[in-house]
Structure formats: C-alpha cells, structure tokens
mmCIF file of C-alpha atoms in Angstrom:
data_model
loop_
_atom_site.group_PDB
_atom_site.id
_atom_site.type_symbol
_atom_site.label_atom_id
_atom_site.label_comp_id
_atom_site.label_asym_id
_atom_site.label_seq_id
_atom_site.Cartn_x
_atom_site.Cartn_y
_atom_site.Cartn_z
ATOM 1 C CA MET A 1033 -29.404 64.352 -49.250
ATOM 2 C CA ALA A 1034 -27.118 62.156 -51.340
ATOM 3 C CA LEU A 1035 -28.621 58.672 -50.905
ATOM 4 C CA LYS A 1036 -29.883 56.735 -53.906
ATOM 5 C CA GLY A 1037 -33.515 55.686 -53.985
ATOM 6 C CA ARG A 1038 -32.906 51.938 -53.657
ATOM 7 C CA ILE A 1039 -30.711 52.494 -50.600
ATOM 8 C CA VAL A 1040 -33.351 54.720 -49.029
ATOM 9 C CA ASP A 1041 -36.029 52.100 -49.630
ATOM 10 C CA LEU A 1042 -33.914 49.323 -48.080
ATOM 11 C CA VAL A 1043 -32.915 51.399 -45.041
ATOM 12 C CA ILE A 1044 -36.513 52.428 -44.390
ATOM 13 C CA ALA A 1045 -37.673 48.810 -44.664
ATOM 14 C CA ALA A 1046 -34.935 47.647 -42.264
ATOM 15 C CA ALA A 1047 -35.732 50.422 -39.784
ATOM 16 C CA GLU A 1048 -39.420 49.546 -39.786
ATOM 17 C CA ARG A 1049 -38.570 45.867 -39.324
ATOM 18 C CA GLU A 1050 -36.366 46.738 -36.346
ATOM 19 C CA GLU A 1051 -38.910 49.260 -35.015
ATOM 20 C CA LEU A 1052 -36.402 52.119 -35.300
ATOM 21 C CA PRO A 1053 -37.088 55.622 -36.653
ATOM 22 C CA PRO A 1054 -36.322 55.474 -40.404
ATOM 23 C CA ALA A 1055 -35.092 59.089 -40.460
ATOM 24 C CA ALA A 1056 -32.591 58.311 -37.705
ATOM 25 C CA LEU A 1057 -31.145 55.284 -39.473
ATOM 26 C CA LEU A 1058 -30.962 57.206 -42.764
ATOM 27 C CA ALA A 1059 -29.072 59.973 -40.975
ATOM 28 C CA VAL A 1060 -26.452 57.481 -39.783
ATOM 29 C CA VAL A 1061 -25.999 56.118 -43.305
ATOM 30 C CA GLU A 1062 -25.739 59.584 -44.829
ATOM 31 C CA VAL A 1063 -23.058 60.765 -42.417
ATOM 32 C CA GLU A 1064 -21.057 57.538 -42.263
ATOM 33 C CA SER A 1065 -20.785 56.735 -45.980
ATOM 34 C CA ALA A 1066 -22.764 59.382 -47.913
ATOM 35 C CA GLY A 1067 -24.835 56.462 -49.143
ATOM 36 C CA GLU A 1068 -21.987 55.012 -51.200
ATOM 37 C CA PRO A 1069 -22.060 51.256 -50.506
ATOM 38 C CA LEU A 1070 -19.325 50.140 -52.909
ATOM 39 C CA GLU A 1071 -15.932 51.157 -54.193
ATOM 40 C CA THR A 1072 -15.524 51.828 -57.908
ATOM 41 C CA ASP A 1073 -14.756 48.188 -58.696
ATOM 42 C CA GLY A 1074 -18.468 47.600 -58.108
ATOM 43 C CA ARG A 1075 -17.823 44.797 -55.618
ATOM 44 C CA THR A 1076 -15.705 45.867 -52.647
ATOM 45 C CA PRO A 1077 -17.758 47.423 -49.808
ATOM 46 C CA ARG A 1078 -16.961 51.077 -49.143
ATOM 47 C CA LEU A 1079 -13.934 51.168 -46.850
ATOM 48 C CA LEU A 1080 -11.672 53.432 -44.838
ATOM 49 C CA PHE A 1081 -8.318 52.051 -43.708
ATOM 50 C CA GLU A 1082 -7.059 52.928 -40.210
ATOM 51 C CA ARG A 1083 -3.281 52.730 -39.870
ATOM 52 C CA HIS A 1084 -3.236 52.768 -36.076
ATOM 53 C CA VAL A 1085 -5.694 49.859 -35.966
ATOM 54 C CA PHE A 1086 -3.550 47.900 -38.429
ATOM 55 C CA HIS A 1087 -0.585 48.476 -36.098
ATOM 56 C CA ARG A 1088 -2.560 47.225 -33.089
ATOM 57 C CA GLU A 1089 -4.001 44.180 -34.858
ATOM 58 C CA LEU A 1090 -0.636 43.120 -36.278
ATOM 59 C CA ALA A 1091 1.053 43.551 -32.904
ATOM 60 C CA GLU A 1092 -1.522 41.219 -31.382
ATOM 61 C CA ARG A 1093 -2.071 38.691 -34.176
ATOM 62 C CA ALA A 1094 0.936 38.759 -36.503
ATOM 63 C CA PRO A 1095 3.851 40.561 -34.797
ATOM 64 C CA ALA A 1096 6.347 39.186 -37.300
ATOM 65 C CA ALA A 1097 4.636 41.238 -40.040
ATOM 66 C CA LEU A 1098 4.539 44.519 -38.102
ATOM 67 C CA LYS A 1099 7.999 45.670 -39.152
ATOM 68 C CA ALA A 1100 7.155 45.327 -42.844
ATOM 69 C CA ALA A 1101 3.883 47.204 -42.361
ATOM 70 C CA LYS A 1102 5.617 50.065 -40.576
ATOM 71 C CA LYS A 1103 8.311 50.252 -43.249
ATOM 72 C CA ALA A 1104 5.592 50.425 -45.929
ATOM 73 C CA GLY A 1105 3.913 53.307 -44.071
ATOM 74 C CA LEU A 1106 0.791 51.240 -43.417
ATOM 75 C CA ALA A 1107 1.023 50.922 -39.631
ATOM 76 C CA ILE A 1108 1.457 53.674 -37.056
ATOM 77 C CA ALA A 1109 1.288 53.390 -33.276
ATOM 78 C CA LYS A 1110 -1.182 56.242 -32.720
ATOM 79 C CA TRP A 1111 -3.893 57.944 -34.740
ATOM 80 C CA SER A 1112 -2.471 60.875 -36.685
ATOM 81 C CA ARG A 1113 -4.542 63.333 -38.691
ATOM 82 C CA SER A 1114 -1.588 64.238 -40.922
ATOM 83 C CA THR A 1115 -0.894 60.680 -42.101
ATOM 84 C CA GLN A 1116 -4.070 58.701 -41.406
ATOM 85 C CA TYR A 1117 -6.017 59.320 -44.604
ATOM 86 C CA LYS A 1118 -3.520 61.160 -46.809
ATOM 87 C CA ASP A 1119 -3.747 58.574 -49.590
ATOM 88 C CA GLN A 1120 -7.437 57.650 -49.372
ATOM 89 C CA GLY A 1121 -9.010 60.549 -51.237
ATOM 90 C CA THR A 1122 -10.225 58.407 -54.139
ATOM 91 C CA SER A 1123 -11.744 54.963 -54.462
ATOM 92 C CA ALA A 1124 -8.815 53.792 -56.594
ATOM 93 C CA ALA A 1125 -6.416 54.898 -53.858
ATOM 94 C CA ARG A 1126 -8.392 53.072 -51.167
ATOM 95 C CA LEU A 1127 -8.485 49.880 -53.219
ATOM 96 C CA ALA A 1128 -4.738 50.085 -53.813
ATOM 97 C CA LEU A 1129 -4.126 50.678 -50.105
ATOM 98 C CA ILE A 1130 -6.176 47.718 -48.889
ATOM 99 C CA ALA A 1131 -4.457 45.501 -51.488
ATOM 100 C CA ARG A 1132 -1.049 46.499 -50.071
ATOM 101 C CA ALA A 1133 -2.208 45.860 -46.511
ATOM 102 C CA ARG A 1134 -3.737 42.495 -47.410
ATOM 103 C CA ALA A 1135 -0.458 41.465 -49.014
ATOM 104 C CA ILE A 1136 1.058 41.758 -45.540
ATOM 105 C CA ASP A 1137 -1.809 40.108 -43.619
ATOM 106 C CA THR A 1138 -5.334 39.715 -44.994
ATOM 107 C CA GLU A 1139 -7.225 39.299 -41.732
ATOM 108 C CA CYS A 1140 -5.478 42.171 -39.953
ATOM 109 C CA ALA A 1141 -5.995 44.417 -42.996
ATOM 110 C CA ASN A 1142 -9.730 43.639 -42.990
ATOM 111 C CA ARG A 1143 -9.911 44.232 -39.234
ATOM 112 C CA ALA A 1144 -8.263 47.637 -39.699
ATOM 113 C CA CYS A 1145 -10.982 49.024 -42.002
ATOM 114 C CA SER A 1146 -14.434 50.444 -41.433
ATOM 115 C CA TRP A 1147 -16.828 48.889 -43.938
ATOM 116 C CA GLY A 1148 -20.046 49.503 -45.788
ATOM 117 C CA LEU A 1149 -22.934 51.925 -45.409
ATOM 118 C CA GLY A 1150 -22.571 52.034 -41.633
ATOM 119 C CA GLN A 1151 -18.754 52.018 -41.659
ATOM 120 C CA THR A 1152 -18.539 49.211 -39.106
ATOM 121 C CA MET A 1153 -14.995 48.365 -38.015
ATOM 122 C CA GLY A 1154 -13.651 44.979 -39.044
ATOM 123 C CA PHE A 1155 -12.287 44.222 -35.577
ATOM 124 C CA LEU A 1156 -15.896 44.017 -34.340
ATOM 125 C CA ALA A 1157 -16.527 40.937 -36.515
ATOM 126 C CA GLU A 1158 -16.614 38.297 -33.758
ATOM 127 C CA GLU A 1159 -18.576 40.574 -31.446
ATOM 128 C CA LEU A 1160 -21.237 40.964 -34.147
ATOM 129 C CA GLY A 1161 -21.509 37.225 -34.774
ATOM 130 C CA TYR A 1162 -19.133 36.729 -37.702
ATOM 131 C CA LEU A 1163 -16.373 34.115 -37.768
ATOM 132 C CA ASP A 1164 -13.763 36.820 -38.385
ATOM 133 C CA ALA A 1165 -13.298 40.067 -40.330
ATOM 134 C CA THR A 1166 -12.503 38.278 -43.577
ATOM 135 C CA HIS A 1167 -15.774 36.350 -43.417
ATOM 136 C CA MET A 1168 -17.621 39.544 -42.459
ATOM 137 C CA VAL A 1169 -16.296 41.356 -45.548
ATOM 138 C CA ALA A 1170 -17.077 38.338 -47.737
ATOM 139 C CA GLN A 1171 -20.657 38.267 -46.471
ATOM 140 C CA MET A 1172 -21.062 41.978 -47.207
ATOM 141 C CA THR A 1173 -19.574 41.499 -50.661
ATOM 142 C CA ASP A 1174 -21.854 38.599 -51.540
ATOM 143 C CA GLY A 1175 -24.945 39.937 -49.774
ATOM 144 C CA GLY A 1176 -24.857 43.441 -51.206
ATOM 145 C CA ILE A 1177 -26.574 46.466 -49.714
ATOM 146 C CA ALA A 1178 -28.971 44.440 -47.571
ATOM 147 C CA ALA A 1179 -26.059 42.656 -45.872
ATOM 148 C CA GLN A 1180 -24.379 45.996 -45.174
ATOM 149 C CA ILE A 1181 -27.531 47.330 -43.524
ATOM 150 C CA ASP A 1182 -27.847 44.157 -41.453
ATOM 151 C CA MET A 1183 -24.258 44.592 -40.257
ATOM 152 C CA MET A 1184 -24.904 48.207 -39.280
ATOM 153 C CA LEU A 1185 -28.017 47.182 -37.342
ATOM 154 C CA ALA A 1186 -26.075 44.406 -35.638
ATOM 155 C CA GLU A 1187 -23.612 47.003 -34.361
ATOM 156 C CA VAL A 1188 -26.399 49.344 -33.231
ATOM 157 C CA ASN A 1189 -28.095 46.533 -31.318
ATOM 158 C CA LYS A 1190 -24.898 45.068 -29.863
ATOM 159 C CA LYS A 1191 -23.813 48.455 -28.548
ATOM 160 C CA GLY A 1192 -27.242 49.154 -27.065
ATOM 161 C CA LEU A 1193 -27.876 52.287 -29.120
ATOM 162 C CA ARG A 1194 -31.521 51.757 -29.998
ATOM 163 C CA ASP A 1195 -32.747 54.187 -27.349
ATOM 164 C CA GLU A 1196 -30.325 56.909 -28.467
ATOM 165 C CA LEU A 1197 -31.616 56.606 -32.032
ATOM 166 C CA ALA A 1198 -35.227 56.574 -30.893
ATOM 167 C CA ARG A 1199 -34.937 59.789 -28.870
ATOM 168 C CA GLY A 1200 -32.475 61.553 -31.162
ATOM 169 C CA ASP A 1201 -29.622 61.643 -28.653
ATOM 170 C CA TRP A 1202 -26.936 62.171 -31.261
ATOM 171 C CA ALA A 1203 -24.124 62.999 -28.872
ATOM 172 C CA GLY A 1204 -24.859 59.819 -26.911
ATOM 173 C CA PHE A 1205 -25.066 57.782 -30.101
ATOM 174 C CA ALA A 1206 -21.870 59.181 -31.653
ATOM 175 C CA ARG A 1207 -19.891 58.799 -28.416
ATOM 176 C CA VAL A 1208 -20.340 55.036 -28.612
ATOM 177 C CA TYR A 1209 -20.684 54.460 -32.357
ATOM 178 C CA ASN A 1210 -17.857 56.767 -33.492
ATOM 179 C CA GLY A 1211 -15.697 56.767 -30.374
ATOM 180 C CA PRO A 1212 -14.747 59.348 -27.747
ATOM 181 C CA GLY A 1213 -13.298 61.692 -30.386
ATOM 182 C CA PHE A 1214 -16.679 62.084 -32.106
ATOM 183 C CA ALA A 1215 -16.952 65.799 -31.333
ATOM 184 C CA GLU A 1216 -13.714 66.601 -33.160
ATOM 185 C CA ASN A 1217 -15.360 65.543 -36.406
ATOM 186 C CA ALA A 1218 -18.812 66.830 -35.382
ATOM 187 C CA TYR A 1219 -20.471 63.471 -36.007
ATOM 188 C CA ASP A 1220 -23.313 64.324 -33.639
ATOM 189 C CA ALA A 1221 -24.043 67.680 -35.271
ATOM 190 C CA LYS A 1222 -23.910 66.204 -38.770
ATOM 191 C CA MET A 1223 -26.272 63.378 -37.845
ATOM 192 C CA GLU A 1224 -28.680 65.746 -36.138
ATOM 193 C CA ALA A 1225 -28.838 67.938 -39.237
ATOM 194 C CA ALA A 1226 -29.263 64.924 -41.529
ATOM 195 C CA HIS A 1227 -31.993 63.580 -39.237
ATOM 196 C CA ARG A 1228 -33.986 66.816 -39.548
ATOM 197 C CA ARG A 1229 -33.727 66.688 -43.353
ATOM 198 C CA TRP A 1230 -34.866 63.070 -43.475
ATOM 199 C CA GLN A 1231 -37.785 63.747 -41.149
ATOM 200 C CA ARG A 1232 -39.004 66.414 -43.579
ATOM 201 C CA GLN A 1233 -38.435 64.140 -46.566
ATOM 202 C CA ILE A 1234 -40.266 61.183 -45.044
ATOM 203 C CA ALA A 1235 -43.161 63.477 -44.064
ATOM 204 C CA MET A 1236 -43.669 64.102 -47.785
ATOM 205 C CA MET A 1237 -43.853 60.402 -48.660
ATOM 206 C CA VAL A 1238 -46.789 59.502 -50.886
ATOM 207 C CA ASP A 1239 -48.981 56.679 -49.567
ATOM 208 C CA GLY A 1240 -46.134 55.550 -47.344
ATOM 209 C CA THR A 1241 -43.711 55.322 -50.253
ATOM 210 C CA TYR A 1242 -40.549 57.361 -50.591
ATOM 211 C CA VAL A 1243 -40.705 59.328 -53.833
ATOM 212 C CA ARG A 1244 -37.117 59.659 -54.889
ATOM 213 C CA PRO A 1245 -35.916 62.561 -57.043
ATOM 214 C CA ARG A 1246 -35.755 61.800 -60.752
ATOM 215 C CA HIS A 1247 -32.045 62.566 -60.964
ATOM 216 C CA GLU A 1248 -31.338 59.524 -58.786
ATOM 217 C CA ASP A 1249 -32.201 57.340 -61.788
ATOM 218 C CA LEU A 1250 -29.561 59.010 -63.968
ATOM 219 C CA THR A 1251 -26.163 57.468 -64.646
ATOM 220 C CA LYS A 1252 -22.931 59.324 -64.008
ATOM 221 C CA PHE A 1253 -22.519 59.940 -67.740
ATOM 222 C CA GLU A 1254 -26.066 61.284 -68.094
ATOM 223 C CA ILE A 1255 -25.462 63.709 -65.222
ATOM 224 C CA GLU A 1256 -22.188 64.830 -66.816
ATOM 225 C CA ALA A 1257 -24.034 65.544 -70.074
ATOM 226 C CA ILE A 1258 -26.639 67.643 -68.222
ATOM 227 C CA GLN A 1259 -23.949 69.531 -66.320
ATOM 228 C CA GLN A 1260 -22.042 70.269 -69.512
ATOM 229 C CA GLN A 1261 -25.223 71.478 -71.201
ATOM 230 C CA LEU A 1262 -25.919 73.831 -68.299
ATOM 231 C CA VAL A 1263 -22.398 75.251 -68.548
ATOM 232 C CA THR A 1264 -22.848 75.741 -72.308
ATOM 233 C CA LEU A 1265 -26.153 77.516 -71.702
ATOM 234 C CA GLY A 1266 -24.484 79.968 -69.323
ATOM 235 C CA TYR A 1267 -25.025 78.331 -65.919
ATOM 236 C CA PRO A 1268 -21.433 77.791 -64.709
ATOM 237 C CA GLN A 1269 -22.620 77.701 -61.091
ATOM 238 C CA VAL A 1270 -23.179 73.999 -61.784
ATOM 239 C CA GLY A 1271 -19.550 73.579 -60.705
ATOM 240 C CA ASP A 1272 -17.350 70.766 -61.950
ATOM 241 C CA VAL A 1273 -18.666 68.463 -64.655
ATOM 242 C CA ASP A 1274 -18.169 65.400 -62.471
ATOM 243 C CA GLY A 1275 -21.328 63.309 -62.791
ATOM 244 C CA ARG A 1276 -22.411 64.025 -59.200
ATOM 245 C CA TRP A 1277 -25.796 65.601 -58.551
ATOM 246 C CA GLY A 1278 -25.043 67.827 -55.587
ATOM 247 C CA ARG A 1279 -26.126 71.231 -54.343
ATOM 248 C CA LEU A 1280 -24.422 73.136 -57.167
ATOM 249 C CA THR A 1281 -26.138 71.100 -59.874
ATOM 250 C CA THR A 1282 -29.460 71.445 -58.063
ATOM 251 C CA GLY A 1283 -28.925 75.213 -57.914
ATOM 252 C CA ALA A 1284 -28.041 75.459 -61.613
ATOM 253 C CA ILE A 1285 -31.093 73.418 -62.609
ATOM 254 C CA SER A 1286 -33.242 75.641 -60.384
ATOM 255 C CA ALA A 1287 -31.830 78.767 -62.065
ATOM 256 C CA PHE A 1288 -32.557 77.260 -65.483
ATOM 257 C CA GLN A 1289 -36.107 76.363 -64.450
ATOM 258 C CA MET A 1290 -36.716 79.882 -63.152
ATOM 259 C CA HIS A 1291 -35.396 81.426 -66.380
ATOM 260 C CA GLU A 1292 -37.575 79.136 -68.501
ATOM 261 C CA GLY A 1293 -40.725 79.745 -66.448
ATOM 262 C CA LEU A 1294 -40.865 76.169 -65.141
ATOM 263 C CA PRO A 1295 -41.777 75.017 -61.633
ATOM 264 C CA VAL A 1296 -38.569 75.353 -59.610
ATOM 265 C CA THR A 1297 -37.950 71.855 -58.277
ATOM 266 C CA GLY A 1298 -34.191 71.561 -58.601
ATOM 267 C CA ASP A 1299 -34.773 68.141 -60.122
ATOM 268 C CA TYR A 1300 -34.544 66.689 -63.627
ATOM 269 C CA ASP A 1301 -38.252 66.260 -64.272
ATOM 270 C CA ASP A 1302 -39.878 65.746 -67.669
ATOM 271 C CA ALA A 1303 -40.553 69.434 -68.237
ATOM 272 C CA THR A 1304 -36.944 70.327 -67.466
ATOM 273 C CA ARG A 1305 -35.646 67.581 -69.732
ATOM 274 C CA ASP A 1306 -37.802 68.835 -72.620
ATOM 275 C CA ALA A 1307 -36.795 72.468 -72.049
ATOM 276 C CA LEU A 1308 -33.094 71.591 -71.965
ATOM 277 C CA ALA A 1309 -33.473 69.716 -75.258
ATOM 278 C CA VAL A 1310 -34.496 72.890 -77.117
ATOM 279 C CA ALA A 1311 -32.790 75.589 -75.059
ATOM 280 C CA THR A 1312 -30.308 77.887 -76.788
ATOM 281 C CA LYS A 1313 -27.653 80.091 -75.335
ATOM 282 C CA PRO A 1314 -28.985 83.658 -74.899
ATOM 283 C CA GLU A 1315 -27.220 86.472 -76.706
ATOM 284 C CA PRO A 1316 -25.428 88.899 -74.373
ATOM 285 C CA SER A 1317 -26.953 92.319 -73.935
ATOM 286 C CA PRO A 1318 -25.320 95.188 -75.891
ATOM 287 C CA ALA A 1319 -23.880 96.562 -72.641
ATOM 288 C CA ARG A 1320 -22.299 93.193 -71.803
ATOM 289 C CA ALA A 1321 -21.049 92.683 -75.330
ATOM 290 C CA ALA A 1322 -19.170 95.994 -75.126
ATOM 291 C CA THR A 1323 -17.380 95.147 -71.855
ATOM 292 C CA THR A 1324 -13.782 96.384 -71.604
ATOM 293 C CA ALA A 1325 -10.986 95.903 -69.101
ATOM 294 C CA GLU A 1326 -11.637 99.440 -67.830
ATOM 295 C CA ASP A 1327 -15.257 98.488 -67.096
ATOM 296 C CA LEU A 1328 -14.078 95.546 -65.010
ATOM 297 C CA ARG A 1329 -11.528 97.693 -63.173
ATOM 298 C CA ALA A 1330 -14.251 100.204 -62.363
ATOM 299 C CA ALA A 1331 -16.453 97.374 -61.107
ATOM 300 C CA GLY A 1332 -13.660 96.259 -58.750
ATOM 301 C CA SER A 1333 -12.708 92.996 -60.467
ATOM 302 C CA GLN A 1334 -10.111 91.276 -58.294
ATOM 303 C CA THR A 1335 -9.031 89.114 -61.235
ATOM 304 C CA VAL A 1336 -8.172 92.136 -63.362
ATOM 305 C CA ALA A 1337 -6.491 93.860 -60.404
ATOM 306 C CA ALA A 1338 -4.278 90.799 -59.863
ATOM 307 C CA ALA A 1339 -3.468 90.695 -63.586
ATOM 308 C CA ASP A 1340 -2.534 94.382 -63.491
ATOM 309 C CA ARG A 1341 -0.116 93.703 -60.651
ATOM 310 C CA GLY A 1342 1.348 90.820 -62.611
ATOM 311 C CA ARG A 1343 1.827 93.033 -65.675
ATOM 312 C CA LEU A 1344 3.641 95.590 -63.526
ATOM 313 C CA TRP A 1345 6.213 92.925 -62.721
ATOM 314 C CA ALA A 1346 6.385 92.101 -66.414
ATOM 315 C CA LYS A 1347 7.270 95.756 -67.072
ATOM 316 C CA ILE A 1348 9.977 95.593 -64.422
ATOM 317 C CA LEU A 1349 11.468 92.465 -65.985
ATOM 318 C CA GLY A 1350 11.396 94.073 -69.389
ATOM 319 C CA PHE A 1351 12.996 97.226 -68.025
ATOM 320 C CA LEU A 1352 15.782 95.192 -66.402
ATOM 321 C CA GLY A 1353 16.366 93.431 -69.698
ATOM 322 C CA LEU A 1354 16.597 96.713 -71.583
ATOM 323 C CA ALA A 1355 18.922 98.117 -68.935
ATOM 324 C CA GLY A 1356 21.155 95.065 -69.215
ATOM 325 C CA GLY A 1357 21.185 95.284 -72.987
ATOM 326 C CA ALA A 1358 22.055 98.948 -72.838
ATOM 327 C CA GLU A 1359 24.940 98.232 -70.492
ATOM 328 C CA LYS A 1360 26.309 95.592 -72.834
ATOM 329 C CA SER A 1361 26.046 97.927 -75.788
ATOM 330 C CA GLY A 1362 27.694 100.839 -73.984
ATOM 331 C CA ALA A 1363 24.545 102.909 -73.977
ATOM 332 C CA LEU A 1364 23.814 102.675 -70.230
ATOM 333 C CA ASP A 1365 25.291 106.081 -69.505
ATOM 334 C CA GLY A 1366 22.877 107.697 -71.940
ATOM 335 C CA ALA A 1367 19.948 106.004 -70.208
ATOM 336 C CA GLN A 1368 20.997 106.998 -66.691
ATOM 337 C CA SER A 1369 18.859 110.113 -66.698
ATOM 338 C CA VAL A 1370 15.821 107.968 -67.401
ATOM 339 C CA LEU A 1371 16.668 105.739 -64.463
ATOM 340 C CA ASP A 1372 16.983 108.787 -62.233
ATOM 341 C CA GLN A 1373 13.410 109.782 -63.105
ATOM 342 C CA VAL A 1374 12.015 106.372 -62.105
ATOM 343 C CA GLN A 1375 13.135 106.501 -58.499
ATOM 344 C CA GLN A 1376 10.698 103.882 -57.278
ATOM 345 C CA LEU A 1377 12.266 101.271 -59.546
ATOM 346 C CA ARG A 1378 15.894 101.953 -58.719
ATOM 347 C CA PRO A 1379 16.060 99.740 -55.584
ATOM 348 C CA ILE A 1380 14.465 96.887 -57.543
ATOM 349 C CA VAL A 1381 16.829 97.403 -60.464
ATOM 350 C CA THR A 1382 19.891 97.566 -58.221
ATOM 351 C CA ALA A 1383 18.942 94.498 -56.176
ATOM 352 C CA ALA A 1384 18.008 92.469 -59.226
ATOM 353 C CA ARG A 1385 21.193 93.364 -61.069
ATOM 354 C CA ASP A 1386 23.268 92.337 -58.045
ATOM 355 C CA VAL A 1387 21.522 88.971 -57.900
ATOM 356 C CA LEU A 1388 21.661 88.393 -61.622
ATOM 357 C CA ALA A 1389 25.257 89.476 -62.077
ATOM 358 C CA TRP A 1390 26.540 85.929 -61.657
ATOM 359 C CA VAL A 1391 24.114 84.476 -64.228
ATOM 360 C CA GLY A 1392 26.263 85.611 -67.111
ATOM 361 C CA SER A 1393 26.354 88.111 -69.858
ATOM 362 C CA ALA A 1394 23.004 86.996 -71.310
ATOM 363 C CA TRP A 1395 20.860 87.469 -68.197
ATOM 364 C CA TRP A 1396 19.228 90.514 -69.718
ATOM 365 C CA ILE A 1397 17.953 88.448 -72.622
ATOM 366 C CA VAL A 1398 16.304 86.068 -70.149
ATOM 367 C CA ALA A 1399 14.716 89.036 -68.370
ATOM 368 C CA LEU A 1400 13.343 90.404 -71.644
ATOM 369 C CA VAL A 1401 11.891 87.041 -72.659
ATOM 370 C CA ALA A 1402 10.423 86.424 -69.192
ATOM 371 C CA GLY A 1403 8.913 89.887 -69.092
ATOM 372 C CA ALA A 1404 7.280 89.386 -72.479
ATOM 373 C CA ALA A 1405 5.919 85.976 -71.443
ATOM 374 C CA VAL A 1406 4.494 87.276 -68.167
ATOM 375 C CA TRP A 1407 2.967 90.279 -69.935
ATOM 376 C CA HIS A 1408 1.279 88.011 -72.480
ATOM 377 C CA GLN A 1409 0.022 85.575 -69.843
ATOM 378 C CA TYR A 1410 -1.610 88.210 -67.682
ATOM 379 C CA GLY A 1411 -3.035 89.865 -70.762
ATOM 380 C CA ALA A 1412 -4.671 86.560 -71.655
ATOM 381 C CA ILE A 1413 -6.199 86.384 -68.163
ATOM 382 C CA VAL A 1414 -7.775 89.801 -68.636
ATOM 383 C CA LYS A 1415 -9.163 88.753 -72.029
ATOM 384 C CA ARG A 1416 -10.650 85.594 -70.536
ATOM 385 C CA ARG A 1417 -12.236 87.611 -67.739
ATOM 386 C CA ILE A 1418 -13.793 89.967 -70.301
ATOM 387 C CA ALA A 1419 -15.104 86.971 -72.252
ATOM 388 C CA ASP A 1420 -16.554 85.496 -69.039
ATOM 389 C CA ARG A 1421 -18.343 88.759 -68.345
ATOM 390 C CA ILE A 1422 -19.790 88.924 -71.852
ATOM 391 C CA GLU A 1423 -20.923 85.294 -71.712
ATOM 392 C CA GLY A 1424 -22.507 85.788 -68.293
ATOM 393 C CA ARG A 1425 -20.213 83.336 -66.526
ATOM 394 C CA HIS A 1426 -19.444 86.027 -63.927
ATOM 395 C CA VAL A 1427 -21.873 88.711 -62.902
#
C-alpha cells in the first residue's frame, strides 16, 4: 500500500458519495498511479505519454505537424513496447517529453497522455464533459487531487463500470478501463490483489476513520535519514536510501523493532523513533570479527568465488607479461621448461601472443600492468566482502 493518507481520505469520501466500494476505488488508484498525483514540479498531474496516440491525434487534427513529431521520435503509428516508454522512467524525463510534444501541438500532446490518479486519457476530454484536453488538464492542475478523483469517477460512470467495481469483476473492469490488452500487463490481477489489501485495511478503520501509518507524515528527507540510520546500525536490507517507504524499509524497521524488543509494526511510531535516537551499532561477535577469505570460501560465497576467478585471469595476464619481457630480454629459452610444466596455460599463452603480436614491442608491459590492476581490484572485492561479513551486512 503506497497511498498517502490525504489521498486515501479523499478517495474514500468520493467513493462513499458515489455509493461505490471504497476499497475498489482505492485499488484502481493504487494500480493506475501508485497514488502519485503530481510530477516533481509539484503542479503537473502525473502523466504517461503515448506515442501511438500522439501519431493518431496529429494525423486527425494537425497533419502538417506529424512529420516533425515522427522525426523527433515522438509519434509512432502503432504501440511498441520497445520504444513506447523508454524515456519516461523519471518524472523529469516525463516533464521534458511532454514539453517537447507540446512544442509541436499542445492539444494533441495533452490528448496523447493519461493523466492523474486514475490515469484518464486526454482524448476522452469531450466525452467526459470537458471543452478539450487542454482544459481538462488545466482543471486538474488548478483543482488538485479532488479534481483528479472527480475525473476518474467521470470516466468510471461514463463507461458504465460501476457494477464491475461493485461486484469485484476486475477482468471486466480492466477490459474497458485499460483496453483489450489489459491482460498483458495483468491490470486485473493487480487490482484484485490491491482490492483485497484495501478491504483488510478499511476493516481496521477506527470509528469509521482511516488510521494512516505514521511514516506517511514523513518527508522524503526524513525517510532518507531513517534509512541511512538503519544502514549504519547494520540493517542494509532497507535497500536504497531513496526517501521511499516501501516493503524493504518496512522490513528493516520491523527487524530493528524485533531486535530492540518493541512491538513489531513496521511503522515509525513513537517508540521506534525514541529507540532509533539512542541505538548504537552492535559490536561483531569474536567469530565474525575473525572472518577470513577462507571462511567465506568454505561457506560457499559466490562473491569470493567470482573474485577468485578474476584473480586467475590476473595471474594469466601477469604471466603473459613476464613471458613477453623474457622474450625481449633473450631469456625466453631459459623459461621454456617452466612453460612446458604449465600445460593448461599454453593454449592461452599462444593465442594471446598471436593476437597481441601486432600491438608492438611493449605489449607485455601493458599485460603486466593490467594483470596487477585486475589482481588488486578483485583483492579489494574480497576485502569488502570480509568487511561486510564482519559488520553483519551479509549473513
């Protein structure tokens, strides 16, 4: 569940006003937009640009601009998974993309996006009672979250999907709301799962009021500080320090609460806040503190095994460098007996020398330097893995 408390409150109120199941409407919001109503500029409604829709809208409304849009890579004739969303992974990228599209044609660009909490397509503007897509986006921008919810409900009502929501027919709902390709992205399954979670959550409401988790009141920077503190205390399962309170952060907080003898809630309650304020990093046990690379090898560490393979190649590079140096100094004949004893390396040596022959007389110096660098790098990986084991970052 990733929705903020204020959004949950507004969606529940709208659902009750429309006599729709609140858990069902919350499930739609969660799956469609993850409860993120705005882009990072704090004003633009959450959007997703559809290149094939931009192509269609331009062809119908502004054909003279279609060539420029295609040349800019903004318009394609058919939906394509490989190109459709390749540059929309971040909010900044989405904002840049819609700005480029609007520079070609504002109305068609707005019609080509899905918008807001319900991700309603812009080309539905007139059907939903708006003057056009540009006015629809402006109303969402000025009206905030409530206007986004109203737009989503307008689409639900216009498409006759109230009954599907009421009886939990998620395949029937997604077929109309998300289109005939809904199953490819498992919209129905995702909404069904979200619906079950929200039913449980709403069942725990106190006096008819949704009690939101305490972490929902934290800012991004406050969450980052908590995540960093958990990492410092030896709870790296928190994942990236990214200011997002997801499953990994919930799990790390739960582990901390269990270790400290607190009620395991997975939330940032007062007791957890106070315990984090005075917590210190535990000293490693004597057995952990004495960890060696051999211990990790015996335990089957894949990291150390990969580093060992890398160091083998470092040895080979170094050996090639020495062989090349010996040849240049006239000492290769004296080393031939050694080569004969290392039969498994001879094909590698021969092949590498054939390839490197054209590099020049100093190739062996490069091989020596590269071998030393690779040896050092993989040695550093092993040392870091030992340190991780001692610090408890890997168990």
